C-alpha atoms as an extended CHARMM CRD file, in Angstrom:
* protein
*
       281  EXT
         1         1  MET       CA             32.6890000000      -35.2130000000       -4.4720000000  PROA      1               0.0000000000
         2         2  ARG       CA             32.7030000000      -32.5160000000       -1.8060000000  PROA      2               0.0000000000
         3         3  LEU       CA             29.4570000000      -31.4650000000       -0.1290000000  PROA      3               0.0000000000
         4         4  LEU       CA             29.6560000000      -28.0490000000       -1.7690000000  PROA      4               0.0000000000
         5         5  GLY       CA             29.8270000000      -29.5620000000       -5.2360000000  PROA      5               0.0000000000
         6         6  ILE       CA             26.9880000000      -32.0180000000       -4.8890000000  PROA      6               0.0000000000
         7         7  LEU       CA             24.6820000000      -29.5470000000       -3.1580000000  PROA      7               0.0000000000
         8         8  ALA       CA             25.4400000000      -26.7950000000       -5.6470000000  PROA      8               0.0000000000
         9         9  ALA       CA             24.6250000000      -29.1090000000       -8.5320000000  PROA      9               0.0000000000
        10        10  LEU       CA             21.4660000000      -30.2130000000       -6.7740000000  PROA      10              0.0000000000
        11        11  SER       CA             20.3120000000      -26.6740000000       -6.0320000000  PROA      11              0.0000000000
        12        12  LEU       CA             20.8660000000      -25.3310000000       -9.5340000000  PROA      12              0.0000000000
        13        13  SER       CA             19.1400000000      -28.2760000000      -11.2050000000  PROA      13              0.0000000000
        14        14  LEU       CA             16.1590000000      -28.4130000000       -8.8470000000  PROA      14              0.0000000000
        15        15  PHE       CA             15.4570000000      -24.6910000000       -8.7380000000  PROA      15              0.0000000000
        16        16  SER       CA             14.2480000000      -24.7280000000      -12.3320000000  PROA      16              0.0000000000
        17        17  SER       CA             12.0240000000      -27.7800000000      -11.8830000000  PROA      17              0.0000000000
        18        18  ILE       CA             10.9440000000      -30.0090000000       -8.9700000000  PROA      18              0.0000000000
        19        19  ALA       CA              9.7550000000      -33.3350000000      -10.3400000000  PROA      19              0.0000000000
        20        20  ALA       CA              6.8050000000      -35.1820000000       -8.8560000000  PROA      20              0.0000000000
        21        21  SER       CA              7.9690000000      -38.7780000000       -9.2330000000  PROA      21              0.0000000000
        22        22  GLU       CA              8.4390000000      -41.1250000000       -6.2860000000  PROA      22              0.0000000000
        23        23  SER       CA             10.1790000000      -44.4610000000       -5.8360000000  PROA      23              0.0000000000
        24        24  ASN       CA             10.7590000000      -47.0240000000       -3.1080000000  PROA      24              0.0000000000
        25        25  SER       CA             13.4620000000      -46.7050000000       -0.4510000000  PROA      25              0.0000000000
        26        26  PRO       CA             14.7840000000      -48.9140000000        2.3360000000  PROA      26              0.0000000000
        27        27  ALA       CA             11.9790000000      -49.9390000000        4.6990000000  PROA      27              0.0000000000
        28        28  GLU       CA             14.1400000000      -50.2720000000        7.7810000000  PROA      28              0.0000000000
        29        29  LYS       CA             14.7100000000      -47.3470000000       10.1090000000  PROA      29              0.0000000000
        30        30  PRO       CA             18.1000000000      -47.9100000000       11.7800000000  PROA      30              0.0000000000
        31        31  PHE       CA             19.0090000000      -45.9330000000       14.8630000000  PROA      31              0.0000000000
        32        32  PRO       CA             21.1010000000      -42.9960000000       13.5920000000  PROA      32              0.0000000000
        33        33  GLU       CA             24.7350000000      -42.7830000000       14.6660000000  PROA      33              0.0000000000
        34        34  VAL       CA             25.6090000000      -39.1540000000       15.3840000000  PROA      34              0.0000000000
        35        35  THR       CA             28.8200000000      -37.6300000000       16.6980000000  PROA      35              0.0000000000
        36        36  PHE       CA             29.7250000000      -34.0150000000       17.3570000000  PROA      36              0.0000000000
        37        37  ASP       CA             32.5330000000      -34.1610000000       14.7840000000  PROA      37              0.0000000000
        38        38  LYS       CA             30.1790000000      -35.4100000000       12.0710000000  PROA      38              0.0000000000
        39        39  VAL       CA             27.6620000000      -32.6750000000       12.8310000000  PROA      39              0.0000000000
        40        40  GLN       CA             30.4050000000      -30.0340000000       12.7450000000  PROA      40              0.0000000000
        41        41  GLU       CA             31.7370000000      -31.3480000000        9.4500000000  PROA      41              0.0000000000
        42        42  ILE       CA             28.3840000000      -30.9150000000        7.7250000000  PROA      42              0.0000000000
        43        43  PHE       CA             26.7040000000      -28.0250000000        9.5110000000  PROA      43              0.0000000000
        44        44  GLY       CA             29.4120000000      -26.1690000000       11.3970000000  PROA      44              0.0000000000
        45        45  HSD       CA             27.6320000000      -24.1010000000       14.0550000000  PROA      45              0.0000000000
        46        46  ASN       CA             24.5820000000      -23.4160000000       11.8850000000  PROA      46              0.0000000000
        47        47  LEU       CA             22.2590000000      -25.6360000000       13.9130000000  PROA      47              0.0000000000
        48        48  ASP       CA             22.7560000000      -23.2300000000       16.8130000000  PROA      48              0.0000000000
        49        49  THR       CA             20.8920000000      -20.5570000000       14.8780000000  PROA      49              0.0000000000
        50        50  ASP       CA             19.2140000000      -17.3510000000       16.0240000000  PROA      50              0.0000000000
        51        51  ASP       CA             16.7170000000      -17.6300000000       13.1680000000  PROA      51              0.0000000000
        52        52  THR       CA             13.3520000000      -18.1750000000       14.8640000000  PROA      52              0.0000000000
        53        53  VAL       CA             11.7740000000      -19.8900000000       11.8580000000  PROA      53              0.0000000000
        54        54  LEU       CA             14.6180000000      -22.3770000000       11.4660000000  PROA      54              0.0000000000
        55        55  LYS       CA             14.7170000000      -23.1250000000       15.1980000000  PROA      55              0.0000000000
        56        56  THR       CA             10.9800000000      -23.6790000000       15.2180000000  PROA      56              0.0000000000
        57        57  LEU       CA             11.1760000000      -25.8540000000       12.1010000000  PROA      57              0.0000000000
        58        58  LEU       CA             13.6240000000      -28.1790000000       13.8660000000  PROA      58              0.0000000000
        59        59  LEU       CA             11.3000000000      -28.2300000000       16.8710000000  PROA      59              0.0000000000
        60        60  ALA       CA              8.3480000000      -29.1560000000       14.6420000000  PROA      60              0.0000000000
        61        61  ILE       CA             10.2990000000      -31.9680000000       12.9790000000  PROA      61              0.0000000000
        62        62  GLY       CA             11.3720000000      -33.3170000000       16.3590000000  PROA      62              0.0000000000
        63        63  MET       CA              7.8370000000      -33.1720000000       17.7390000000  PROA      63              0.0000000000
        64        64  ASP       CA              6.3940000000      -34.9750000000       14.7370000000  PROA      64              0.0000000000
        65        65  HSD       CA              9.1510000000      -37.5870000000       14.8770000000  PROA      65              0.0000000000
        66        66  THR       CA              8.4100000000      -38.4240000000       18.5220000000  PROA      66              0.0000000000
        67        67  SER       CA              4.6240000000      -38.3440000000       18.1840000000  PROA      67              0.0000000000
        68        68  THR       CA              2.9030000000      -41.7060000000       18.5230000000  PROA      68              0.0000000000
        69        69  GLU       CA              0.1460000000      -40.4520000000       16.2170000000  PROA      69              0.0000000000
        70        70  SER       CA              2.3670000000      -39.2320000000       13.3880000000  PROA      70              0.0000000000
        71        71  PRO       CA              1.6210000000      -40.8090000000        9.9950000000  PROA      71              0.0000000000
        72        72  HSD       CA              5.3050000000      -40.2970000000        9.1610000000  PROA      72              0.0000000000
        73        73  ALA       CA              6.6960000000      -42.5630000000       11.8830000000  PROA      73              0.0000000000
        74        74  ASN       CA              8.5910000000      -44.7210000000        9.3880000000  PROA      74              0.0000000000
        75        75  GLU       CA             10.2550000000      -41.7840000000        7.6540000000  PROA      75              0.0000000000
        76        76  ARG       CA             13.9020000000      -41.1250000000        8.5150000000  PROA      76              0.0000000000
        77        77  ILE       CA             13.5590000000      -37.3650000000        8.7130000000  PROA      77              0.0000000000
        78        78  GLY       CA             15.8470000000      -34.9890000000       10.5720000000  PROA      78              0.0000000000
        79        79  ILE       CA             19.4260000000      -33.9780000000       11.2880000000  PROA      79              0.0000000000
        80        80  PRO       CA             20.4380000000      -37.2850000000       12.9680000000  PROA      80              0.0000000000
        81        81  TYR       CA             19.5390000000      -39.2600000000        9.8380000000  PROA      81              0.0000000000
        82        82  ILE       CA             21.3380000000      -36.7850000000        7.5840000000  PROA      82              0.0000000000
        83        83  VAL       CA             24.4820000000      -37.1120000000        9.6840000000  PROA      83              0.0000000000
        84        84  HSD       CA             24.1700000000      -40.8960000000        9.9920000000  PROA      84              0.0000000000
        85        85  GLU       CA             23.9400000000      -41.5650000000        6.2480000000  PROA      85              0.0000000000
        86        86  GLY       CA             25.9710000000      -38.5730000000        5.0850000000  PROA      86              0.0000000000
        87        87  PRO       CA             24.8910000000      -35.7590000000        2.7170000000  PROA      87              0.0000000000
        88        88  GLY       CA             25.9220000000      -37.6460000000       -0.4100000000  PROA      88              0.0000000000
        89        89  TYR       CA             23.4420000000      -40.4380000000        0.3190000000  PROA      89              0.0000000000
        90        90  TRP       CA             20.4580000000      -38.0740000000        0.4960000000  PROA      90              0.0000000000
        91        91  VAL       CA             21.5380000000      -35.9630000000       -2.4680000000  PROA      91              0.0000000000
        92        92  ALA       CA             22.0490000000      -39.0690000000       -4.6080000000  PROA      92              0.0000000000
        93        93  ARG       CA             18.5440000000      -40.3270000000       -3.8630000000  PROA      93              0.0000000000
        94        94  LEU       CA             17.0530000000      -36.9910000000       -4.8490000000  PROA      94              0.0000000000
        95        95  LYS       CA             19.1410000000      -36.7100000000       -8.0080000000  PROA      95              0.0000000000
        96        96  SER       CA             18.0070000000      -40.2020000000       -9.0160000000  PROA      96              0.0000000000
        97        97  GLY       CA             14.4330000000      -38.8960000000       -9.1290000000  PROA      97              0.0000000000
        98        98  GLU       CA             13.2040000000      -40.2090000000       -5.7860000000  PROA      98              0.0000000000
        99        99  ARG       CA             10.6350000000      -37.9750000000       -4.1040000000  PROA      99              0.0000000000
       100       100  LYS       CA              9.9230000000      -39.8180000000       -0.8790000000  PROA      100             0.0000000000
       101       101  LEU       CA              9.1130000000      -37.5170000000        2.0280000000  PROA      101             0.0000000000
       102       102  GLU       CA             12.3570000000      -38.1720000000        3.8940000000  PROA      102             0.0000000000
       103       103  VAL       CA             14.3520000000      -37.3870000000        0.7530000000  PROA      103             0.0000000000
       104       104  LEU       CA             12.5960000000      -34.0670000000        0.1750000000  PROA      104             0.0000000000
       105       105  VAL       CA             12.8320000000      -32.8360000000        3.7590000000  PROA      105             0.0000000000
       106       106  ASN       CA             16.3850000000      -33.9770000000        4.4720000000  PROA      106             0.0000000000
       107       107  ASN       CA             17.7060000000      -32.3410000000        1.3150000000  PROA      107             0.0000000000
       108       108  ALA       CA             15.8640000000      -29.1490000000        2.2490000000  PROA      108             0.0000000000
       109       109  LEU       CA             17.4650000000      -29.2560000000        5.7050000000  PROA      109             0.0000000000
       110       110  LEU       CA             20.8810000000      -29.7300000000        4.1270000000  PROA      110             0.0000000000
       111       111  LEU       CA             20.3780000000      -26.6130000000        2.0400000000  PROA      111             0.0000000000
       112       112  LEU       CA             19.0500000000      -24.5810000000        4.9670000000  PROA      112             0.0000000000
       113       113  PHE       CA             21.7410000000      -25.4980000000        7.4920000000  PROA      113             0.0000000000
       114       114  THR       CA             24.8920000000      -26.5210000000        5.6250000000  PROA      114             0.0000000000
       115       115  LYS       CA             27.9930000000      -24.4750000000        6.3770000000  PROA      115             0.0000000000
       116       116  GLU       CA             28.7550000000      -24.3270000000        2.6460000000  PROA      116             0.0000000000
       117       117  GLU       CA             27.6670000000      -21.4870000000        0.3640000000  PROA      117             0.0000000000
       118       118  ILE       CA             25.1600000000      -23.0220000000       -2.0550000000  PROA      118             0.0000000000
       119       119  PRO       CA             23.6940000000      -21.1090000000       -5.0330000000  PROA      119             0.0000000000
       120       120  LYS       CA             19.9080000000      -20.6770000000       -4.7680000000  PROA      120             0.0000000000
       121       121  ALA       CA             19.8750000000      -22.7110000000       -1.5600000000  PROA      121             0.0000000000
       122       122  GLN       CA             16.9100000000      -20.8860000000       -0.0130000000  PROA      122             0.0000000000
       123       123  GLU       CA             14.7930000000      -21.0600000000       -3.1590000000  PROA      123             0.0000000000
       124       124  THR       CA             15.4730000000      -24.7560000000       -3.6560000000  PROA      124             0.0000000000
       125       125  ALA       CA             14.8470000000      -25.5580000000        0.0060000000  PROA      125             0.0000000000
       126       126  PHE       CA             11.5080000000      -23.7540000000       -0.2180000000  PROA      126             0.0000000000
       127       127  ALA       CA             10.5200000000      -25.7770000000       -3.3030000000  PROA      127             0.0000000000
       128       128  LEU       CA             11.4580000000      -29.0370000000       -1.5810000000  PROA      128             0.0000000000
       129       129  MET       CA              9.5720000000      -28.0900000000        1.5800000000  PROA      129             0.0000000000
       130       130  LYS       CA              6.5320000000      -27.1160000000       -0.4620000000  PROA      130             0.0000000000
       131       131  SER       CA              6.5900000000      -30.5300000000       -2.1420000000  PROA      131             0.0000000000
       132       132  ALA       CA              6.8160000000      -32.1520000000        1.2970000000  PROA      132             0.0000000000
       133       133  ALA       CA              3.9460000000      -30.0130000000        2.6000000000  PROA      133             0.0000000000
       134       134  ASP       CA              1.8140000000      -30.9900000000       -0.3790000000  PROA      134             0.0000000000
       135       135  LYS       CA              2.4080000000      -34.6130000000        0.6300000000  PROA      135             0.0000000000
       136       136  GLY       CA              0.8780000000      -33.8990000000        4.0420000000  PROA      136             0.0000000000
       137       137  TYR       CA              3.9770000000      -33.1660000000        6.1370000000  PROA      137             0.0000000000
       138       138  TRP       CA              2.8110000000      -30.4850000000        8.5770000000  PROA      138             0.0000000000
       139       139  PRO       CA              6.2710000000      -29.2310000000        9.7260000000  PROA      139             0.0000000000
       140       140  ALA       CA              6.8640000000      -28.3070000000        6.0810000000  PROA      140             0.0000000000
       141       141  ASP       CA              3.5110000000      -26.4930000000        6.0750000000  PROA      141             0.0000000000
       142       142  TYR       CA              4.8440000000      -24.3750000000        8.9370000000  PROA      142             0.0000000000
       143       143  TYR       CA              8.0210000000      -23.4940000000        7.0270000000  PROA      143             0.0000000000
       144       144  VAL       CA              6.1820000000      -22.6490000000        3.7940000000  PROA      144             0.0000000000
       145       145  ALA       CA              3.6310000000      -20.5240000000        5.6570000000  PROA      145             0.0000000000
       146       146  GLU       CA              6.3500000000      -18.5990000000        7.4930000000  PROA      146             0.0000000000
       147       147  SER       CA              8.2570000000      -18.0390000000        4.2540000000  PROA      147             0.0000000000
       148       148  ASN       CA              5.0990000000      -16.7840000000        2.5580000000  PROA      148             0.0000000000
       149       149  LEU       CA              4.3490000000      -14.4480000000        5.4310000000  PROA      149             0.0000000000
       150       150  SER       CA              7.7940000000      -12.8700000000        5.5360000000  PROA      150             0.0000000000
       151       151  LYS       CA              8.7070000000      -12.8240000000        1.8500000000  PROA      151             0.0000000000
       152       152  ARG       CA              5.5760000000      -12.9280000000       -0.2880000000  PROA      152             0.0000000000
       153       153  LEU       CA              2.8220000000      -11.0820000000        1.5530000000  PROA      153             0.0000000000
       154       154  THR       CA              4.3560000000       -7.6180000000        1.3900000000  PROA      154             0.0000000000
       155       155  VAL       CA              3.0090000000       -5.2940000000       -1.2940000000  PROA      155             0.0000000000
       156       156  ASP       CA              4.7270000000       -2.0620000000       -2.2600000000  PROA      156             0.0000000000
       157       157  TYR       CA              1.8070000000        0.3310000000       -2.6460000000  PROA      157             0.0000000000
       158       158  THR       CA              4.1570000000        3.1910000000       -3.5030000000  PROA      158             0.0000000000
       159       159  GLU       CA              4.3410000000        1.7140000000       -7.0050000000  PROA      159             0.0000000000
       160       160  GLY       CA              1.8120000000        2.4900000000       -9.7280000000  PROA      160             0.0000000000
       161       161  SER       CA             -1.8310000000        1.8200000000       -8.9200000000  PROA      161             0.0000000000
       162       162  SER       CA             -2.3310000000       -0.9120000000      -11.5400000000  PROA      162             0.0000000000
       163       163  SER       CA              0.7300000000       -2.7930000000      -10.3050000000  PROA      163             0.0000000000
       164       164  ALA       CA             -0.4550000000       -2.4510000000       -6.7260000000  PROA      164             0.0000000000
       165       165  ARG       CA             -3.8450000000       -3.9440000000       -7.6280000000  PROA      165             0.0000000000
       166       166  VAL       CA             -2.2080000000       -6.9230000000       -9.3410000000  PROA      166             0.0000000000
       167       167  MET       CA              0.0610000000       -7.5340000000       -6.3700000000  PROA      167             0.0000000000
       168       168  ASP       CA             -2.8750000000       -7.1860000000       -4.0130000000  PROA      168             0.0000000000
       169       169  GLU       CA             -4.8420000000       -9.9180000000       -5.7990000000  PROA      169             0.0000000000
       170       170  LYS       CA             -1.7890000000      -12.1590000000       -5.8190000000  PROA      170             0.0000000000
       171       171  SER       CA             -1.2670000000      -11.5140000000       -2.1270000000  PROA      171             0.0000000000
       172       172  LYS       CA             -4.8440000000      -12.5580000000       -1.3870000000  PROA      172             0.0000000000
       173       173  VAL       CA             -4.2540000000      -15.9400000000       -3.0150000000  PROA      173             0.0000000000
       174       174  ILE       CA             -0.9970000000      -16.4200000000       -1.1190000000  PROA      174             0.0000000000
       175       175  ALA       CA             -2.6280000000      -15.2850000000        2.1250000000  PROA      175             0.0000000000
       176       176  LYS       CA             -5.4090000000      -17.8540000000        1.7340000000  PROA      176             0.0000000000
       177       177  ASP       CA             -2.8680000000      -20.5990000000        1.0590000000  PROA      177             0.0000000000
       178       178  THR       CA             -0.7890000000      -19.4630000000        4.0360000000  PROA      178             0.0000000000
       179       179  MET       CA             -3.7590000000      -19.5290000000        6.4060000000  PROA      179             0.0000000000
       180       180  THR       CA             -4.6360000000      -23.0330000000        5.1900000000  PROA      180             0.0000000000
       181       181  ARG       CA             -1.1140000000      -24.2010000000        5.9680000000  PROA      181             0.0000000000
       182       182  TYR       CA             -1.1490000000      -22.6030000000        9.4130000000  PROA      182             0.0000000000
       183       183  ASN       CA             -4.4770000000      -24.2900000000       10.1040000000  PROA      183             0.0000000000
       184       184  ARG       CA             -3.0590000000      -27.6880000000        9.1690000000  PROA      184             0.0000000000
       185       185  CYS       CA             -0.1640000000      -27.4620000000       11.5990000000  PROA      185             0.0000000000
       186       186  ALA       CA             -2.3630000000      -25.8230000000       14.2570000000  PROA      186             0.0000000000
       187       187  ASP       CA             -4.7140000000      -28.7950000000       14.0130000000  PROA      187             0.0000000000
       188       188  MET       CA             -1.7250000000      -30.9750000000       14.9140000000  PROA      188             0.0000000000
       189       189  GLY       CA             -1.4460000000      -29.0090000000       18.1680000000  PROA      189             0.0000000000
       190       190  PHE       CA              1.6230000000      -26.9970000000       17.1420000000  PROA      190             0.0000000000
       191       191  ALA       CA              1.5600000000      -23.8350000000       19.2590000000  PROA      191             0.0000000000
       192       192  PRO       CA              3.5110000000      -21.5170000000       16.8870000000  PROA      192             0.0000000000
       193       193  CYS       CA              0.8450000000      -22.0310000000       14.2220000000  PROA      193             0.0000000000
       194       194  GLN       CA             -1.9080000000      -21.5140000000       16.7690000000  PROA      194             0.0000000000
       195       195  TYR       CA             -0.3430000000      -18.1830000000       17.7330000000  PROA      195             0.0000000000
       196       196  ARG       CA             -0.1110000000      -17.1090000000       14.0900000000  PROA      196             0.0000000000
       197       197  ILE       CA             -3.7840000000      -17.8640000000       13.4600000000  PROA      197             0.0000000000
       198       198  GLY       CA             -4.8440000000      -16.2190000000       16.7010000000  PROA      198             0.0000000000
       199       199  PHE       CA             -3.0110000000      -12.9720000000       15.9600000000  PROA      199             0.0000000000
       200       200  TRP       CA             -4.2490000000      -13.0310000000       12.3700000000  PROA      200             0.0000000000
       201       201  LEU       CA             -7.9000000000      -13.3800000000       13.4150000000  PROA      201             0.0000000000
       202       202  SER       CA             -7.7020000000      -10.9750000000       16.3520000000  PROA      202             0.0000000000
       203       203  ASN       CA             -6.5340000000       -8.2410000000       13.9980000000  PROA      203             0.0000000000
       204       204  SER       CA            -10.0760000000       -7.9640000000       12.6040000000  PROA      204             0.0000000000
       205       205  THR       CA            -13.1820000000       -6.8980000000       14.5100000000  PROA      205             0.0000000000
       206       206  LYS       CA            -15.2700000000       -9.5400000000       12.7340000000  PROA      206             0.0000000000
       207       207  THR       CA            -13.0360000000      -12.4010000000       13.8550000000  PROA      207             0.0000000000
       208       208  LEU       CA            -11.7540000000      -10.9440000000       17.1240000000  PROA      208             0.0000000000
       209       209  LYS       CA            -13.5370000000      -13.4260000000       19.3860000000  PROA      209             0.0000000000
       210       210  ASP       CA            -12.3060000000      -16.4090000000       17.3810000000  PROA      210             0.0000000000
       211       211  GLY       CA             -8.8090000000      -14.9530000000       17.4190000000  PROA      211             0.0000000000
       212       212  LEU       CA             -8.7300000000      -14.5100000000       21.1840000000  PROA      212             0.0000000000
       213       213  ASP       CA            -10.0790000000      -18.0310000000       21.6710000000  PROA      213             0.0000000000
       214       214  VAL       CA             -7.2770000000      -19.4120000000       19.4960000000  PROA      214             0.0000000000
       215       215  LEU       CA             -4.6990000000      -17.3710000000       21.4100000000  PROA      215             0.0000000000
       216       216  ARG       CA             -5.9840000000      -18.8120000000       24.6830000000  PROA      216             0.0000000000
       217       217  THR       CA             -5.5770000000      -22.2930000000       23.2070000000  PROA      217             0.0000000000
       218       218  ALA       CA             -2.0450000000      -21.4450000000       22.0540000000  PROA      218             0.0000000000
       219       219  ILE       CA             -1.0860000000      -20.1850000000       25.5020000000  PROA      219             0.0000000000
       220       220  HSD       CA             -2.4470000000      -23.3560000000       27.0800000000  PROA      220             0.0000000000
       221       221  THR       CA             -0.5590000000      -25.5120000000       24.5740000000  PROA      221             0.0000000000
       222       222  SER       CA              2.7880000000      -23.7760000000       25.0430000000  PROA      222             0.0000000000
       223       223  ARG       CA              2.5500000000      -23.6680000000       28.8490000000  PROA      223             0.0000000000
       224       224  ASN       CA              1.8440000000      -27.3850000000       29.0570000000  PROA      224             0.0000000000
       225       225  ASP       CA              4.7650000000      -28.5620000000       26.9280000000  PROA      225             0.0000000000
       226       226  THR       CA              8.2790000000      -27.8620000000       28.2170000000  PROA      226             0.0000000000
       227       227  ARG       CA              9.7020000000      -28.1770000000       24.7020000000  PROA      227             0.0000000000
       228       228  TYR       CA              8.3550000000      -24.6940000000       23.9700000000  PROA      228             0.0000000000
       229       229  GLN       CA             10.2790000000      -23.0610000000       26.8130000000  PROA      229             0.0000000000
       230       230  GLY       CA             12.5980000000      -20.3770000000       25.5040000000  PROA      230             0.0000000000
       231       231  VAL       CA             11.0320000000      -20.5960000000       22.0460000000  PROA      231             0.0000000000
       232       232  LEU       CA              7.6170000000      -18.9800000000       22.4830000000  PROA      232             0.0000000000
       233       233  ASP       CA              8.0990000000      -16.7200000000       25.5050000000  PROA      233             0.0000000000
       234       234  GLY       CA              7.6130000000      -13.5720000000       23.4470000000  PROA      234             0.0000000000
       235       235  ALA       CA              4.5680000000      -14.9220000000       21.6180000000  PROA      235             0.0000000000
       236       236  LEU       CA              2.9640000000      -15.9730000000       24.8970000000  PROA      236             0.0000000000
       237       237  ILE       CA              3.3940000000      -12.4960000000       26.3950000000  PROA      237             0.0000000000
       238       238  MET       CA              2.0550000000      -10.7860000000       23.2680000000  PROA      238             0.0000000000
       239       239  ALA       CA             -0.9440000000      -13.1330000000       23.1610000000  PROA      239             0.0000000000
       240       240  ALA       CA             -1.7540000000      -12.5540000000       26.8230000000  PROA      240             0.0000000000
       241       241  LYS       CA             -1.5640000000       -8.7800000000       26.2900000000  PROA      241             0.0000000000
       242       242  GLU       CA             -3.8800000000       -9.0830000000       23.2920000000  PROA      242             0.0000000000
       243       243  ILE       CA             -6.4160000000      -10.8690000000       25.4820000000  PROA      243             0.0000000000
       244       244  VAL       CA             -6.0840000000       -8.2790000000       28.2510000000  PROA      244             0.0000000000
       245       245  PHE       CA             -6.4600000000       -5.2690000000       25.9490000000  PROA      245             0.0000000000
       246       246  LYS       CA             -9.1790000000       -6.6180000000       23.6440000000  PROA      246             0.0000000000
       247       247  GLY       CA            -11.0550000000       -9.1270000000       25.7820000000  PROA      247             0.0000000000
       248       248  ASP       CA            -13.6810000000       -6.6370000000       26.9280000000  PROA      248             0.0000000000
       249       249  GLN       CA            -14.6720000000       -6.0530000000       23.2790000000  PROA      249             0.0000000000
       250       250  VAL       CA            -16.0010000000       -9.6140000000       23.0630000000  PROA      250             0.0000000000
       251       251  GLY       CA            -17.5160000000       -9.7270000000       26.5400000000  PROA      251             0.0000000000
       252       252  MET       CA            -14.6750000000      -11.5520000000       28.2570000000  PROA      252             0.0000000000
       253       253  ASP       CA            -15.0290000000      -11.5300000000       32.0330000000  PROA      253             0.0000000000
       254       254  LYS       CA            -12.8160000000       -9.0780000000       33.9220000000  PROA      254             0.0000000000
       255       255  VAL       CA            -11.5400000000      -11.8450000000       36.1920000000  PROA      255             0.0000000000
       256       256  VAL       CA            -10.3280000000      -13.8050000000       33.1680000000  PROA      256             0.0000000000
       257       257  ARG       CA             -8.5690000000      -10.7610000000       31.7440000000  PROA      257             0.0000000000
       258       258  GLU       CA             -6.8830000000      -10.1480000000       35.0850000000  PROA      258             0.0000000000
       259       259  GLU       CA             -5.5870000000      -13.7160000000       35.0510000000  PROA      259             0.0000000000
       260       260  TYR       CA             -3.8430000000      -13.0290000000       31.7520000000  PROA      260             0.0000000000
       261       261  ALA       CA             -2.5370000000       -9.6980000000       33.0520000000  PROA      261             0.0000000000
       262       262  ASN       CA             -0.9570000000      -11.5730000000       35.9460000000  PROA      262             0.0000000000
       263       263  LEU       CA              0.4510000000      -14.0980000000       33.5020000000  PROA      263             0.0000000000
       264       264  VAL       CA              2.1820000000      -11.2750000000       31.6220000000  PROA      264             0.0000000000
       265       265  LYS       CA              3.7410000000      -10.0090000000       34.8610000000  PROA      265             0.0000000000
       266       266  GLN       CA              4.8200000000      -13.5230000000       35.7790000000  PROA      266             0.0000000000
       267       267  GLN       CA              6.4460000000      -14.1710000000       32.4110000000  PROA      267             0.0000000000
       268       268  LEU       CA              8.2360000000      -10.8100000000       32.3650000000  PROA      268             0.0000000000
       269       269  ALA       CA              9.5590000000      -11.4560000000       35.8710000000  PROA      269             0.0000000000
       270       270  MET       CA             10.8550000000      -14.8780000000       34.8280000000  PROA      270             0.0000000000
       271       271  LEU       CA             12.5680000000      -13.4460000000       31.7540000000  PROA      271             0.0000000000
       272       272  GLY       CA             14.1000000000      -10.6620000000       33.8260000000  PROA      272             0.0000000000
       273       273  LYS       CA             15.4190000000      -13.1470000000       36.3620000000  PROA      273             0.0000000000
       274       274  ALA       CA             16.8600000000      -15.3430000000       33.6280000000  PROA      274             0.0000000000
       275       275  ALA       CA             18.5780000000      -12.3330000000       32.0460000000  PROA      275             0.0000000000
       276       276  LYS       CA             20.2100000000      -11.3490000000       35.3470000000  PROA      276             0.0000000000
       277       277  GLU       CA             21.4240000000      -14.8930000000       35.9510000000  PROA      277             0.0000000000
       278       278  SER       CA             22.8620000000      -14.9740000000       32.4500000000  PROA      278             0.0000000000
       279       279  GLU       CA             24.7860000000      -11.7400000000       33.0780000000  PROA      279             0.0000000000
       280       280  LYS       CA             26.3930000000      -13.2300000000       36.1830000000  PROA      280             0.0000000000
       281       281  LYS       CA             27.8310000000      -16.1670000000       34.2420000000  PROA      281             0.0000000000
């Protein structure tokens, strides 16, 4: 059966109901065999995406996979394992009722990145990622939180007042859940989640100091890990500006604020230089 057929069937059946059962799977974790042709056959050029959330999701999965402290070390999660076994293998395990973490996440990745057009792919991928997050997989927490932030935390207050109040209450529940998810992945040292929390908290006078402290932590995290280069440049600059402009409100020393002002100049200069070099190529 072609990839389109099996994924379409999977998406339509799972969108209505995501079961909670779980069964055993192979204990061994063979080294995945990946070739460019195999990747192209399944994903086309979709892995080279401009979507910040999807790029960062892949980064999170890779960071968790290589962490010596990850509780998911034995899980075969990620693009290499999808390519190695083939889409049909992962879809079949899910259709059989298996809900192991690697099955949930890899099927979600298939739906998010496949070159095929799959009905309700985004909705089903979200449901699978939410199930994975509820099992303690922090990269899935990041994806669910980002999806909530962009798609579910916007209220149209131009509608009737009663409707607006209902939506507002619903948004509060979603916002609380979203912050909890960001906190979980921030606790794992994931800089994108630290930035989200920092900006969220610094937007309120009551939590401004906490927010700026979190932003300083996020900047430190992203500057000390080369894997974030080119991914969080914009967030780093925005965070440093936030510290410069609001630091005096919480008694931050002028010298410290000047350090972040210089960091902004340094980062902008680096980005400008990179842009010029790119134009020459």
